[in-house]
Every structure is written in C-alpha cells, then in structure tokens.
C-alpha cells in the first residue's frame, strides 16, 4: 500500500523484510531505521514462531543486520528496540553482540515504561508513580518496567540533534551559569520515559503483542535530526506505529510486515491518521 500526504509518502509491504529490503530499497538510501524485531522469548504472534533456537535466531538477525548496512546511508542511524523476560535476560546483550559484527554501538538508551519517583532534593517532597507495566508474580524477579533501544551507526561518529528532544533545566540558574545551556534546554540523556497510552480493549486498540508507542519513534527520528531524515524504514512494522510517527513528522516511510492481520491494522491506522492529520 502506498499513501501520499503533502510532500511525504508512506509505503507498506506485506512481505518478508529480508527479501523486501534488497528488492525495494537502493543501497544507502535509508537515513533512519527504527524497529523492534522479535525478541525470541516466546511471545505469541499470529504467525511468527518466537521460540526458535537461540543460535538460529541470532544467525537470522546477523543476516538482517548485514542487509541493513547495505541500505543504510553512511551517516544513518539504526535504533533497535529490544526487551527480554526475567527468566531470559541475556537476549538484548546477545543481540547487541551479534550486531557488533556489522555496526558500531553509539548509544544505549533505556525506554522506561513505568517509574516511581520519591525525591526531596528541591525542598518539597515529591512522590509520583506513573506508567504501565505487566506485573510479575515471583519471589525471584522484580517487575520489568524498561526495554533497551540500541543506537547503531556505521562509524560510531554520527552527529545528533541532541536538543531536538531536549528537556528544560530543573535549576533555572544553569541557563545563565552554564556556557552550554541554550534557551533553557538540556540533553534528555539516555533514559526516556514513554508510557503506553491507557486502553480499554487490547484486542482492538493494540492487537500486536510487542509494539512500541509512536512517540518513541518520533524521539529517535528527532534525535538523529529531522533535516537529515528523508527516508525512515521499519523492517518489522507490526501495527504501523513507525508510519504514524512519520506521517506526523511529514517524512517518507517504508515498512515491511509479514503477518497479514498486523499489516492490515497498520494500513488502517495510517489511513486514520492521515484523515485526522488533514
């Protein structure tokens, strides 16, 4: 499906990304890849088997990474979101090690889904509990409230627009006191609190078992730099949240999704977003 909106285009394909990327994308044509491949921890997808052997999974990801280096520009960024489960915590680190063969790990970002804050360093005591998480009933493990976003580049030296997702200073005296402070904005750092939106029915509102919010995608694109993000790719599109972020940012997007049900949902979401956007 191809959707044209003003000066941007969204192209979604219901096919395997390994063959699709090589067939449909020119070498070095993609500026930013934001995606979340299967985690290999037994997630129940409609079609994909998320419980193949770890060796086969890592070999498959290595092949995927090699294709990504072919289609990603030399100054491009790959933001790879991956999580784990308490009884199998090594997955993100094994994936990062495999990716090391073909990419440089430039930044490690922590996507925080839920957090409790208790602080009195600025006088008044603050107590705040925000976000959503899946509780774990265990005497061995704590609740899992974060995932990783590995920022890979070809050289490890890609310049970023750090203040594009900057945050205001808590202590406003820093604005005048620090030479690097500009317009009351500092680098957000590598912890991003991005909660899921509250939903009433998962089957209809968020039918994919491992999706990320569009806000996460927007953060990644802005961090790389809007002015140098002409084409964004999501090889594992799922229900299309990367496309939603690109529609909002008026950036060209290409997505691949093997599962027909998820693909149809992605197309429907994209069309609805465009209607709202107009």
Tab-separated table of N, CA, C and O in Angstrom, residues 4 6 11 49 52-53 71 107-108 117 133 152 162 173 179 201 226:
chain	number	residue	atom	x	y	z
A	4	UNK	N	0.127	8.843	-0.134
A	4	UNK	CA	0.794	10.123	-0.352
A	4	UNK	C	0.117	11.190	0.505
A	4	UNK	O	-1.100	11.297	0.531
A	6	UNK	N	0.760	15.295	1.303
A	6	UNK	CA	1.529	16.520	1.099
A	6	UNK	C	2.866	16.177	0.408
A	6	UNK	O	2.874	15.688	-0.692
A	11	UNK	N	4.993	3.880	2.332
A	11	UNK	CA	4.859	2.640	1.572
A	11	UNK	C	4.952	1.458	2.528
A	11	UNK	O	5.964	1.297	3.221
A	49	UNK	N	7.105	-17.743	14.695
A	49	UNK	CA	7.474	-18.588	15.832
A	49	UNK	C	8.593	-17.901	16.605
A	49	UNK	O	9.736	-17.853	16.154
A	52	UNK	N	12.194	-20.149	18.305
A	52	UNK	CA	13.184	-20.939	17.580
A	52	UNK	C	14.461	-20.996	18.412
A	52	UNK	O	14.609	-20.286	19.402
A	53	UNK	N	15.403	-21.844	18.014
A	53	UNK	CA	16.639	-21.949	18.786
A	53	UNK	C	17.368	-20.610	18.803
A	53	UNK	O	17.284	-19.836	17.845
A	71	UNK	N	21.631	-0.921	2.904
A	71	UNK	CA	20.619	0.064	2.507
A	71	UNK	C	20.667	1.338	3.369
A	71	UNK	O	20.048	2.336	3.023
A	107	UNK	N	25.061	4.566	21.057
A	107	UNK	CA	24.354	4.939	22.286
A	107	UNK	C	23.483	3.784	22.763
A	107	UNK	O	22.958	3.010	21.943
A	108	UNK	N	23.333	3.681	24.067
A	108	UNK	CA	22.394	2.733	24.671
A	108	UNK	C	21.348	3.545	25.420
A	108	UNK	O	21.669	4.276	26.360
A	117	UNK	N	8.886	7.818	41.624
A	117	UNK	CA	9.849	8.851	41.996
A	117	UNK	C	9.519	9.353	43.402
A	117	UNK	O	8.384	9.747	43.671
A	133	UNK	N	2.842	-1.248	33.347
A	133	UNK	CA	3.731	-2.398	33.237
A	133	UNK	C	2.933	-3.664	33.507
A	133	UNK	O	1.824	-3.615	34.074
A	152	UNK	N	22.661	2.136	16.756
A	152	UNK	CA	23.794	1.663	15.964
A	152	UNK	C	24.052	2.612	14.796
A	152	UNK	O	23.116	3.145	14.196
A	162	UNK	N	20.853	16.643	19.614
A	162	UNK	CA	20.525	16.254	20.985
A	162	UNK	C	19.432	17.124	21.601
A	162	UNK	O	18.595	16.634	22.370
A	173	UNK	N	18.983	28.434	37.238
A	173	UNK	CA	20.233	29.180	37.291
A	173	UNK	C	21.265	28.609	36.334
A	173	UNK	O	22.213	29.292	35.937
A	179	UNK	N	27.779	27.679	30.106
A	179	UNK	CA	28.009	28.193	28.757
A	179	UNK	C	27.259	27.368	27.717
A	179	UNK	O	26.811	27.882	26.702
A	201	UNK	N	-9.447	-2.022	25.470
A	201	UNK	CA	-9.533	-3.344	24.840
A	201	UNK	C	-8.263	-3.581	24.028
A	201	UNK	O	-8.084	-2.969	22.976
A	226	UNK	N	15.840	15.833	12.101
A	226	UNK	CA	14.755	15.867	11.119
A	226	UNK	C	15.243	16.272	9.740
A	226	UNK	O	14.807	15.726	8.723
